[in-house]
Amino acid sequence: MVPVGAPQQVCARAQEQADRFAARTGVAVDATALITGRAAQLGAVSRGRISVGGATRLLGGADGWCAVTLARADDVDAVPALVGADRVGDPWQALAAWVHRHGAGAAVERARLLGLPAGLLGETAAAAPRIRVTGAGAARPVADLLVADLSSMWAGPLCGRLLACAGATVVKVESPRRPDGTRAGHQGFYDWMNGGKLSYAVDFDDIRALHRLLSVADVVIEASRPAALRRRGLGPETVAPRAGRVWLHITGHGTDEPGADWVAFGDDAAVSGGLVEYHGTGPMFAGDAIADPLTGLCAADVVTESLGRGGGELIEVSMAATAARYAGLAGEPSHAPAPRPAARAPDLGADNARVQTMIEERWSVSC
């Protein structure tokens, strides 16, 4: 049984990005620990074409390979429609048989029509984050920044955690009805990603409360689908302007059609970007949801770079395109010890009163 690691060359290139972040902030970052930390916490061992979490699998057809993720109950419920059956027994057996008969490309196309996270091996080209000027610049020390982190899972929260380590005040924003799913998972991982942040629980339909928070935030981190915030009037173009604000939008497959509405998780996004390992019989997963930590580290790098220019920018980072920048890098697996969270993450909504006070204070100054 081989512990889950990450290819040495991947870790080495990621460390270059970590070193740039450290040079700007004074915060030393071990890229290998970021990439392999969750697997080390879980004591995970490599399972080849089954992801560490078990929700994603690599499936082969005559035209190539694909990854499909069944992380949510709705994903499992959609399998009969994908394979054209009234019901199925083992969803993975049904999917594997369908891909074998009809091909990986057809499977990914059908999966995306049904809203399932899926990726065709190597379909996505490498691309740097997109950066667009949206407003006036205003240089501020990281320690003076207020960061509104509306993201969940791993990539966005990791970016927020790194900014918190650099001294920023980071507010983790969650809906009481639908909090970050990792709260219900491994406590050590949730604490590692979110310890040191403030917890603000607010209904995402409470547009006034969210608008006021985003209006006074210096950095916004979000990973919603393009229309999710905009239909509430909470996109980067509609929230009240603030000089120097950096708006970070993390996506699975970019913001251009047709990929703008494709759902992605770390493992299937990595496969889409071609970031896999080969061991004779075909592709296997390279690490644990590796597109997530690579994207989170990339986001922290480009956000601090933007802040150094004075901000006033919208940054779009695609998980699949980020993973593609590491495709083809190999080497023996690197490992790091299981990280120990520096602090326990607060309970949901534990800091609502403090955050409300911060919002009102900043609102009165800015208005």
mmCIF file of C-alpha atoms in Angstrom:
data_model
loop_
_atom_site.group_PDB
_atom_site.id
_atom_site.type_symbol
_atom_site.label_atom_id
_atom_site.label_comp_id
_atom_site.label_asym_id
_atom_site.label_seq_id
_atom_site.Cartn_x
_atom_site.Cartn_y
_atom_site.Cartn_z
ATOM 1 C CA MET A 1 0.000 0.000 0.000
ATOM 2 C CA VAL A 2 1.592 3.261 -1.188
ATOM 3 C CA PRO A 3 0.756 6.540 0.621
ATOM 4 C CA VAL A 4 -0.687 9.204 -1.636
ATOM 5 C CA GLY A 5 1.880 11.788 -2.668
ATOM 6 C CA ALA A 6 2.403 14.059 -5.661
ATOM 7 C CA PRO A 7 5.004 13.938 -8.446
ATOM 8 C CA GLN A 8 8.257 15.640 -7.450
ATOM 9 C CA GLN A 9 8.304 17.879 -10.510
ATOM 10 C CA VAL A 10 4.767 19.090 -9.769
ATOM 11 C CA CYS A 11 5.734 19.947 -6.205
ATOM 12 C CA ALA A 12 8.919 21.690 -7.378
ATOM 13 C CA ARG A 13 7.057 23.926 -9.831
ATOM 14 C CA ALA A 14 4.375 24.696 -7.255
ATOM 15 C CA GLN A 15 7.104 25.655 -4.801
ATOM 16 C CA GLU A 16 8.233 28.371 -7.211
ATOM 17 C CA GLN A 17 4.779 29.924 -6.879
ATOM 18 C CA ALA A 18 4.853 29.465 -3.104
ATOM 19 C CA ASP A 19 8.209 31.253 -2.979
ATOM 20 C CA ARG A 20 6.792 34.227 -4.885
ATOM 21 C CA PHE A 21 3.957 34.460 -2.374
ATOM 22 C CA ALA A 22 6.485 34.270 0.467
ATOM 23 C CA ALA A 23 8.619 37.014 -1.055
ATOM 24 C CA ARG A 24 5.629 39.380 -1.070
ATOM 25 C CA THR A 25 4.158 38.472 2.318
ATOM 26 C CA GLY A 26 6.973 37.077 4.441
ATOM 27 C CA VAL A 27 4.958 33.869 4.960
ATOM 28 C CA ALA A 28 6.898 30.697 4.169
ATOM 29 C CA VAL A 29 4.789 28.103 2.361
ATOM 30 C CA ASP A 30 5.613 24.428 1.794
ATOM 31 C CA ALA A 31 3.918 23.560 -1.501
ATOM 32 C CA THR A 32 4.308 19.811 -0.949
ATOM 33 C CA ALA A 33 2.476 20.108 2.358
ATOM 34 C CA LEU A 34 -0.368 22.008 0.680
ATOM 35 C CA ILE A 35 -0.679 19.437 -2.104
ATOM 36 C CA THR A 36 -0.384 16.268 -0.019
ATOM 37 C CA GLY A 37 -1.633 17.490 3.351
ATOM 38 C CA ARG A 38 -5.200 16.206 3.219
ATOM 39 C CA ALA A 39 -4.105 12.754 2.093
ATOM 40 C CA ALA A 40 -1.592 12.666 4.951
ATOM 41 C CA GLN A 41 -4.287 13.673 7.450
ATOM 42 C CA LEU A 42 -6.499 10.866 6.172
ATOM 43 C CA GLY A 43 -3.692 8.307 5.999
ATOM 44 C CA ALA A 44 -4.781 7.722 2.393
ATOM 45 C CA VAL A 45 -3.135 5.181 0.133
ATOM 46 C CA SER A 46 -3.107 5.204 -3.659
ATOM 47 C CA ARG A 47 -6.071 3.491 -5.293
ATOM 48 C CA GLY A 48 -5.072 4.027 -8.896
ATOM 49 C CA ARG A 49 -8.178 5.012 -10.828
ATOM 50 C CA ILE A 50 -10.284 5.642 -7.732
ATOM 51 C CA SER A 51 -9.767 9.042 -6.101
ATOM 52 C CA VAL A 52 -8.695 9.413 -2.484
ATOM 53 C CA GLY A 53 -12.191 10.465 -1.492
ATOM 54 C CA GLY A 54 -13.758 7.696 -3.574
ATOM 55 C CA ALA A 55 -16.153 10.028 -5.385
ATOM 56 C CA THR A 56 -14.264 10.214 -8.700
ATOM 57 C CA ARG A 57 -13.142 7.447 -11.033
ATOM 58 C CA LEU A 58 -11.173 7.208 -14.243
ATOM 59 C CA LEU A 59 -13.120 5.291 -16.881
ATOM 60 C CA GLY A 60 -11.807 4.115 -20.239
ATOM 61 C CA GLY A 61 -13.417 3.829 -23.656
ATOM 62 C CA ALA A 62 -12.193 3.169 -27.178
ATOM 63 C CA ASP A 63 -11.605 6.912 -27.695
ATOM 64 C CA GLY A 64 -9.716 7.582 -24.472
ATOM 65 C CA TRP A 65 -10.272 8.203 -20.773
ATOM 66 C CA CYS A 66 -12.542 10.364 -18.701
ATOM 67 C CA ALA A 67 -13.195 11.115 -15.050
ATOM 68 C CA VAL A 68 -16.674 11.277 -13.557
ATOM 69 C CA THR A 69 -17.454 12.471 -10.045
ATOM 70 C CA LEU A 70 -20.428 11.283 -8.014
ATOM 71 C CA ALA A 71 -19.922 13.423 -4.919
ATOM 72 C CA ARG A 72 -23.540 14.381 -4.263
ATOM 73 C CA ALA A 73 -26.739 12.396 -3.955
ATOM 74 C CA ASP A 74 -28.084 14.157 -7.046
ATOM 75 C CA ASP A 75 -25.040 12.948 -9.010
ATOM 76 C CA VAL A 76 -25.772 9.327 -8.164
ATOM 77 C CA ASP A 77 -29.457 9.851 -8.972
ATOM 78 C CA ALA A 78 -28.504 11.120 -12.449
ATOM 79 C CA VAL A 79 -26.629 7.964 -13.458
ATOM 80 C CA PRO A 80 -29.693 6.099 -14.811
ATOM 81 C CA ALA A 81 -30.439 9.028 -17.137
ATOM 82 C CA LEU A 82 -26.829 9.089 -18.320
ATOM 83 C CA VAL A 83 -26.747 5.393 -19.171
ATOM 84 C CA GLY A 84 -30.338 5.298 -20.469
ATOM 85 C CA ALA A 85 -31.782 2.950 -17.866
ATOM 86 C CA ASP A 86 -34.784 3.099 -15.574
ATOM 87 C CA ARG A 87 -32.603 2.104 -12.653
ATOM 88 C CA VAL A 88 -29.122 0.770 -11.999
ATOM 89 C CA GLY A 89 -27.552 -1.350 -9.316
ATOM 90 C CA ASP A 90 -23.930 -0.310 -8.885
ATOM 91 C CA PRO A 91 -23.657 3.143 -10.512
ATOM 92 C CA TRP A 92 -19.927 2.730 -11.164
ATOM 93 C CA GLN A 93 -20.397 -0.584 -12.934
ATOM 94 C CA ALA A 94 -23.131 0.950 -15.053
ATOM 95 C CA LEU A 95 -20.970 3.957 -15.936
ATOM 96 C CA ALA A 96 -17.917 1.844 -16.743
ATOM 97 C CA ALA A 97 -19.944 -0.381 -19.056
ATOM 98 C CA TRP A 98 -21.519 2.616 -20.808
ATOM 99 C CA VAL A 99 -18.156 4.330 -21.359
ATOM 100 C CA HIS A 100 -16.699 1.081 -22.674
ATOM 101 C CA ARG A 101 -19.531 0.786 -25.224
ATOM 102 C CA HIS A 102 -20.022 4.430 -26.221
ATOM 103 C CA GLY A 103 -16.746 6.176 -25.470
ATOM 104 C CA ALA A 104 -15.340 8.657 -22.989
ATOM 105 C CA GLY A 105 -16.221 11.725 -25.081
ATOM 106 C CA ALA A 106 -19.889 10.802 -25.286
ATOM 107 C CA ALA A 107 -19.968 10.061 -21.559
ATOM 108 C CA VAL A 108 -18.539 13.465 -20.645
ATOM 109 C CA GLU A 109 -20.951 15.230 -22.991
ATOM 110 C CA ARG A 110 -23.961 13.465 -21.474
ATOM 111 C CA ALA A 111 -22.665 13.966 -17.935
ATOM 112 C CA ARG A 112 -22.360 17.710 -18.422
ATOM 113 C CA LEU A 113 -25.842 17.966 -19.884
ATOM 114 C CA LEU A 114 -27.059 16.394 -16.632
ATOM 115 C CA GLY A 115 -24.953 18.722 -14.451
ATOM 116 C CA LEU A 116 -22.491 16.025 -13.426
ATOM 117 C CA PRO A 117 -18.829 16.878 -12.787
ATOM 118 C CA ALA A 118 -16.787 15.182 -15.518
ATOM 119 C CA GLY A 119 -13.638 15.697 -17.534
ATOM 120 C CA LEU A 120 -12.159 14.212 -20.701
ATOM 121 C CA LEU A 121 -8.482 13.430 -20.261
ATOM 122 C CA GLY A 122 -6.317 16.234 -21.622
ATOM 123 C CA GLU A 123 -9.156 18.284 -23.134
ATOM 124 C CA THR A 124 -8.118 21.563 -21.479
ATOM 125 C CA ALA A 125 -5.126 23.634 -22.552
ATOM 126 C CA ALA A 126 -2.844 25.290 -20.039
ATOM 127 C CA ALA A 127 -3.728 28.912 -19.370
ATOM 128 C CA ALA A 128 -2.665 31.581 -16.922
ATOM 129 C CA PRO A 129 -5.284 33.386 -14.831
ATOM 130 C CA ARG A 130 -7.242 36.082 -16.618
ATOM 131 C CA ILE A 131 -6.842 39.540 -15.154
ATOM 132 C CA ARG A 132 -9.014 42.527 -15.996
ATOM 133 C CA VAL A 133 -8.880 46.039 -14.568
ATOM 134 C CA THR A 134 -12.217 46.935 -12.979
ATOM 135 C CA GLY A 135 -11.521 50.048 -10.951
ATOM 136 C CA ALA A 136 -9.070 52.413 -9.383
ATOM 137 C CA GLY A 137 -6.040 51.103 -7.554
ATOM 138 C CA ALA A 138 -5.190 51.726 -3.902
ATOM 139 C CA ALA A 139 -2.171 50.127 -2.278
ATOM 140 C CA ARG A 140 -2.749 48.720 1.219
ATOM 141 C CA PRO A 141 -0.724 46.453 3.512
ATOM 142 C CA VAL A 142 -2.076 42.909 3.611
ATOM 143 C CA ALA A 143 -2.547 43.267 7.368
ATOM 144 C CA ASP A 144 -5.129 46.022 6.760
ATOM 145 C CA LEU A 145 -7.212 43.990 4.322
ATOM 146 C CA LEU A 146 -10.696 42.606 4.838
ATOM 147 C CA VAL A 147 -11.238 39.437 2.794
ATOM 148 C CA ALA A 148 -14.723 38.056 2.126
ATOM 149 C CA ASP A 149 -14.338 34.338 1.403
ATOM 150 C CA LEU A 150 -17.554 32.986 -0.138
ATOM 151 C CA SER A 151 -15.894 29.826 -1.434
ATOM 152 C CA SER A 152 -16.036 26.278 -0.110
ATOM 153 C CA MET A 153 -14.153 22.997 -0.159
ATOM 154 C CA TRP A 154 -10.443 23.508 -0.915
ATOM 155 C CA ALA A 155 -9.155 25.878 -3.630
ATOM 156 C CA GLY A 156 -10.830 29.103 -2.495
ATOM 157 C CA PRO A 157 -10.535 28.407 1.233
ATOM 158 C CA LEU A 158 -6.827 27.670 0.783
ATOM 159 C CA CYS A 159 -6.324 31.058 -0.851
ATOM 160 C CA GLY A 160 -8.184 32.670 2.052
ATOM 161 C CA ARG A 161 -6.117 30.750 4.583
ATOM 162 C CA LEU A 162 -2.859 31.916 3.024
ATOM 163 C CA LEU A 163 -4.058 35.532 3.081
ATOM 164 C CA ALA A 164 -5.018 35.081 6.745
ATOM 165 C CA CYS A 165 -1.507 33.763 7.460
ATOM 166 C CA ALA A 166 -0.209 36.967 5.847
ATOM 167 C CA GLY A 167 -2.204 39.034 8.339
ATOM 168 C CA ALA A 168 -5.463 39.780 6.514
ATOM 169 C CA THR A 169 -8.802 39.576 8.316
ATOM 170 C CA VAL A 170 -10.626 36.804 6.475
ATOM 171 C CA VAL A 171 -14.378 36.318 6.866
ATOM 172 C CA LYS A 172 -15.658 32.900 5.825
ATOM 173 C CA VAL A 173 -19.185 33.428 4.541
ATOM 174 C CA GLU A 174 -21.609 30.492 4.577
ATOM 175 C CA SER A 175 -25.315 29.977 4.196
ATOM 176 C CA PRO A 176 -26.908 28.474 7.323
ATOM 177 C CA ARG A 177 -29.013 26.313 5.017
ATOM 178 C CA ARG A 178 -26.053 25.110 2.952
ATOM 179 C CA PRO A 179 -22.736 25.515 4.768
ATOM 180 C CA ASP A 180 -19.393 24.426 3.378
ATOM 181 C CA GLY A 181 -19.661 20.664 2.865
ATOM 182 C CA THR A 182 -16.244 20.070 4.397
ATOM 183 C CA ARG A 183 -17.675 21.015 7.802
ATOM 184 C CA ALA A 184 -19.226 17.558 7.835
ATOM 185 C CA GLY A 185 -15.985 15.857 6.813
ATOM 186 C CA HIS A 186 -12.590 15.427 8.446
ATOM 187 C CA GLN A 187 -12.368 18.003 11.250
ATOM 188 C CA GLY A 188 -8.612 18.385 10.911
ATOM 189 C CA PHE A 189 -8.882 19.308 7.248
ATOM 190 C CA TYR A 190 -11.659 21.828 7.835
ATOM 191 C CA ASP A 191 -9.654 23.426 10.638
ATOM 192 C CA TRP A 192 -6.517 23.484 8.475
ATOM 193 C CA MET A 193 -8.327 25.370 5.731
ATOM 194 C CA ASN A 194 -10.443 27.667 7.911
ATOM 195 C CA GLY A 195 -8.764 28.127 11.280
ATOM 196 C CA GLY A 196 -7.879 31.761 11.807
ATOM 197 C CA LYS A 197 -10.886 33.039 9.842
ATOM 198 C CA LEU A 198 -14.064 34.629 11.176
ATOM 199 C CA SER A 199 -17.327 32.764 10.558
ATOM 200 C CA TYR A 200 -20.219 34.776 9.165
ATOM 201 C CA ALA A 201 -23.485 32.923 8.545
ATOM 202 C CA VAL A 202 -25.907 34.755 6.277
ATOM 203 C CA ASP A 203 -28.708 33.673 3.976
ATOM 204 C CA PHE A 204 -27.459 34.144 0.420
ATOM 205 C CA ASP A 205 -30.868 35.546 -0.446
ATOM 206 C CA ASP A 206 -30.243 38.332 2.083
ATOM 207 C CA ILE A 207 -28.934 40.564 -0.679
ATOM 208 C CA ARG A 208 -28.604 43.682 1.472
ATOM 209 C CA ALA A 209 -26.337 41.988 4.035
ATOM 210 C CA LEU A 210 -24.122 40.416 1.402
ATOM 211 C CA HIS A 211 -23.982 43.597 -0.654
ATOM 212 C CA ARG A 212 -22.772 45.595 2.339
ATOM 213 C CA LEU A 213 -20.073 43.020 3.157
ATOM 214 C CA LEU A 214 -18.813 42.784 -0.411
ATOM 215 C CA SER A 215 -18.907 46.565 -0.779
ATOM 216 C CA VAL A 216 -16.474 47.086 2.108
ATOM 217 C CA ALA A 217 -14.249 44.055 1.384
ATOM 218 C CA ASP A 218 -10.782 44.604 -0.080
ATOM 219 C CA VAL A 219 -10.637 41.080 -1.510
ATOM 220 C CA VAL A 220 -13.569 38.876 -2.531
ATOM 221 C CA ILE A 221 -13.048 35.136 -3.071
ATOM 222 C CA GLU A 222 -15.880 33.246 -4.744
ATOM 223 C CA ALA A 223 -16.306 30.147 -6.853
ATOM 224 C CA SER A 224 -19.935 30.348 -7.888
ATOM 225 C CA ARG A 225 -21.303 29.760 -11.351
ATOM 226 C CA PRO A 226 -21.318 32.958 -13.402
ATOM 227 C CA ALA A 227 -25.013 33.716 -12.874
ATOM 228 C CA ALA A 228 -25.274 32.676 -9.221
ATOM 229 C CA LEU A 229 -24.159 35.976 -7.684
ATOM 230 C CA ARG A 230 -24.919 38.205 -10.640
ATOM 231 C CA ARG A 231 -28.609 37.395 -10.633
ATOM 232 C CA ARG A 232 -28.653 38.704 -7.078
ATOM 233 C CA GLY A 233 -26.852 41.862 -8.149
ATOM 234 C CA LEU A 234 -23.731 40.738 -6.322
ATOM 235 C CA GLY A 235 -21.208 40.384 -9.138
ATOM 236 C CA PRO A 236 -17.975 42.370 -9.487
ATOM 237 C CA GLU A 237 -19.692 44.776 -11.899
ATOM 238 C CA THR A 238 -22.670 45.502 -9.642
ATOM 239 C CA VAL A 239 -21.330 45.656 -6.083
ATOM 240 C CA ALA A 240 -20.526 49.206 -4.990
ATOM 241 C CA PRO A 241 -16.998 50.084 -6.140
ATOM 242 C CA ARG A 242 -14.094 50.173 -3.691
ATOM 243 C CA ALA A 243 -10.683 51.445 -4.703
ATOM 244 C CA GLY A 244 -8.132 48.668 -4.867
ATOM 245 C CA ARG A 245 -10.587 45.794 -4.508
ATOM 246 C CA VAL A 246 -9.422 42.457 -5.910
ATOM 247 C CA TRP A 247 -12.225 40.111 -6.945
ATOM 248 C CA LEU A 248 -11.141 36.491 -7.334
ATOM 249 C CA HIS A 249 -13.442 34.182 -9.294
ATOM 250 C CA ILE A 250 -12.433 30.504 -9.249
ATOM 251 C CA THR A 251 -14.041 28.296 -11.886
ATOM 252 C CA GLY A 252 -13.851 24.692 -12.935
ATOM 253 C CA HIS A 253 -13.484 25.314 -16.666
ATOM 254 C CA GLY A 254 -13.273 29.071 -17.188
ATOM 255 C CA THR A 255 -15.942 31.642 -17.934
ATOM 256 C CA ASP A 256 -16.285 31.134 -21.693
ATOM 257 C CA GLU A 257 -19.072 29.031 -23.139
ATOM 258 C CA PRO A 258 -19.672 26.155 -23.080
ATOM 259 C CA GLY A 259 -17.453 25.530 -20.050
ATOM 260 C CA ALA A 260 -18.784 28.365 -17.904
ATOM 261 C CA ASP A 261 -21.565 26.213 -16.475
ATOM 262 C CA TRP A 262 -19.644 22.951 -16.182
ATOM 263 C CA VAL A 263 -19.339 21.677 -12.625
ATOM 264 C CA ALA A 264 -15.904 20.539 -11.476
ATOM 265 C CA PHE A 265 -14.201 18.976 -8.486
ATOM 266 C CA GLY A 266 -10.466 18.719 -7.963
ATOM 267 C CA ASP A 267 -9.980 15.216 -9.341
ATOM 268 C CA ASP A 268 -12.021 15.531 -12.534
ATOM 269 C CA ALA A 269 -10.590 19.019 -13.195
ATOM 270 C CA ALA A 270 -7.072 17.575 -12.956
ATOM 271 C CA VAL A 271 -7.944 14.879 -15.478
ATOM 272 C CA SER A 272 -9.434 17.487 -17.810
ATOM 273 C CA GLY A 273 -6.122 19.337 -17.622
ATOM 274 C CA GLY A 274 -4.168 16.157 -18.345
ATOM 275 C CA LEU A 275 -2.560 16.057 -14.901
ATOM 276 C CA VAL A 276 -2.398 12.308 -14.336
ATOM 277 C CA GLU A 277 0.282 9.687 -13.821
ATOM 278 C CA TYR A 278 0.926 6.700 -16.070
ATOM 279 C CA HIS A 279 1.937 3.293 -14.794
ATOM 280 C CA GLY A 280 1.921 0.991 -17.785
ATOM 281 C CA THR A 281 -1.773 0.140 -17.952
ATOM 282 C CA GLY A 282 -3.037 3.674 -18.450
ATOM 283 C CA PRO A 283 -3.672 6.860 -16.470
ATOM 284 C CA MET A 284 -4.079 7.036 -12.715
ATOM 285 C CA PHE A 285 -4.842 9.924 -10.408
ATOM 286 C CA ALA A 286 -1.861 12.113 -9.543
ATOM 287 C CA GLY A 287 -2.300 12.922 -5.890
ATOM 288 C CA ASP A 288 -5.453 13.904 -4.041
ATOM 289 C CA ALA A 289 -7.836 16.292 -5.846
ATOM 290 C CA ILE A 290 -4.626 17.959 -6.958
ATOM 291 C CA ALA A 291 -6.262 20.707 -9.022
ATOM 292 C CA ASP A 292 -7.675 22.149 -5.785
ATOM 293 C CA PRO A 293 -4.464 22.957 -3.880
ATOM 294 C CA LEU A 294 -2.654 23.969 -7.076
ATOM 295 C CA THR A 295 -5.467 26.429 -7.833
ATOM 296 C CA GLY A 296 -5.588 27.740 -4.271
ATOM 297 C CA LEU A 297 -1.847 28.382 -4.285
ATOM 298 C CA CYS A 298 -2.032 29.990 -7.733
ATOM 299 C CA ALA A 299 -4.877 32.217 -6.542
ATOM 300 C CA ALA A 300 -2.952 33.399 -3.481
ATOM 301 C CA ASP A 301 0.025 34.189 -5.708
ATOM 302 C CA VAL A 302 -1.910 36.230 -8.258
ATOM 303 C CA VAL A 303 -4.039 38.007 -5.635
ATOM 304 C CA THR A 304 -0.977 39.227 -3.734
ATOM 305 C CA GLU A 305 0.652 40.171 -7.034
ATOM 306 C CA SER A 306 -2.443 42.214 -7.880
ATOM 307 C CA LEU A 307 -2.434 43.857 -4.465
ATOM 308 C CA GLY A 308 1.149 44.884 -5.092
ATOM 309 C CA ARG A 309 -0.054 46.735 -8.203
ATOM 310 C CA GLY A 310 -2.739 48.467 -6.188
ATOM 311 C CA GLY A 311 -5.545 46.005 -6.973
ATOM 312 C CA GLY A 312 -8.684 47.178 -8.728
ATOM 313 C CA GLU A 313 -8.782 43.941 -10.717
ATOM 314 C CA LEU A 314 -10.979 40.943 -11.480
ATOM 315 C CA ILE A 315 -8.983 37.679 -11.524
ATOM 316 C CA GLU A 316 -10.406 34.487 -13.021
ATOM 317 C CA VAL A 317 -8.622 31.214 -12.269
ATOM 318 C CA SER A 318 -9.706 27.961 -13.935
ATOM 319 C CA MET A 319 -8.967 24.752 -12.037
ATOM 320 C CA ALA A 320 -8.656 22.666 -15.205
ATOM 321 C CA ALA A 321 -6.418 25.204 -16.960
ATOM 322 C CA THR A 322 -4.269 25.501 -13.831
ATOM 323 C CA ALA A 323 -3.870 21.722 -13.662
ATOM 324 C CA ALA A 324 -2.917 21.686 -17.350
ATOM 325 C CA ARG A 325 0.078 23.900 -16.540
ATOM 326 C CA TYR A 326 1.483 20.936 -14.595
ATOM 327 C CA ALA A 327 0.544 18.196 -17.074
ATOM 328 C CA GLY A 328 3.446 15.977 -18.092
ATOM 329 C CA LEU A 329 5.498 16.665 -14.964
ATOM 330 C CA ALA A 330 6.584 13.445 -13.312
ATOM 331 C CA GLY A 331 8.997 12.121 -10.717
ATOM 332 C CA GLU A 332 8.825 9.966 -7.624
ATOM 333 C CA PRO A 333 5.989 10.856 -5.251
ATOM 334 C CA SER A 334 6.748 13.569 -2.710
ATOM 335 C CA HIS A 335 5.141 13.525 0.722
ATOM 336 C CA ALA A 336 4.877 15.815 3.729
ATOM 337 C CA PRO A 337 3.761 15.089 7.294
ATOM 338 C CA ALA A 338 0.104 15.578 8.124
ATOM 339 C CA PRO A 339 -0.386 19.289 8.859
ATOM 340 C CA ARG A 340 -1.502 20.390 12.287
ATOM 341 C CA PRO A 341 -4.067 23.186 12.161
ATOM 342 C CA ALA A 342 -2.863 26.314 13.917
ATOM 343 C CA ALA A 343 -6.344 26.979 15.285
ATOM 344 C CA ARG A 344 -9.761 25.396 15.488
ATOM 345 C CA ALA A 345 -12.166 26.834 12.923
ATOM 346 C CA PRO A 346 -15.056 28.733 14.543
ATOM 347 C CA ASP A 347 -18.557 27.324 14.686
ATOM 348 C CA LEU A 348 -20.959 28.426 11.978
ATOM 349 C CA GLY A 349 -21.935 32.039 12.582
ATOM 350 C CA ALA A 350 -19.838 32.373 15.728
ATOM 351 C CA ASP A 351 -18.493 35.775 14.637
ATOM 352 C CA ASN A 352 -21.664 37.311 13.191
ATOM 353 C CA ALA A 353 -21.790 40.168 15.685
ATOM 354 C CA ARG A 354 -18.109 41.033 15.225
ATOM 355 C CA VAL A 355 -18.407 40.943 11.443
ATOM 356 C CA GLN A 356 -21.520 43.118 11.496
ATOM 357 C CA THR A 357 -19.647 45.700 13.557
ATOM 358 C CA MET A 358 -16.728 45.648 11.115
ATOM 359 C CA ILE A 359 -19.106 46.121 8.188
ATOM 360 C CA GLU A 360 -20.848 49.069 9.817
ATOM 361 C CA GLU A 361 -17.562 50.737 10.742
ATOM 362 C CA ARG A 362 -16.171 50.402 7.235
ATOM 363 C CA TRP A 363 -19.498 51.393 5.659
ATOM 364 C CA SER A 364 -19.640 54.618 7.655
ATOM 365 C CA VAL A 365 -16.092 55.518 6.614
ATOM 366 C CA SER A 366 -16.531 54.663 2.928
ATOM 367 C CA CYS A 367 -19.941 56.283 2.632
#
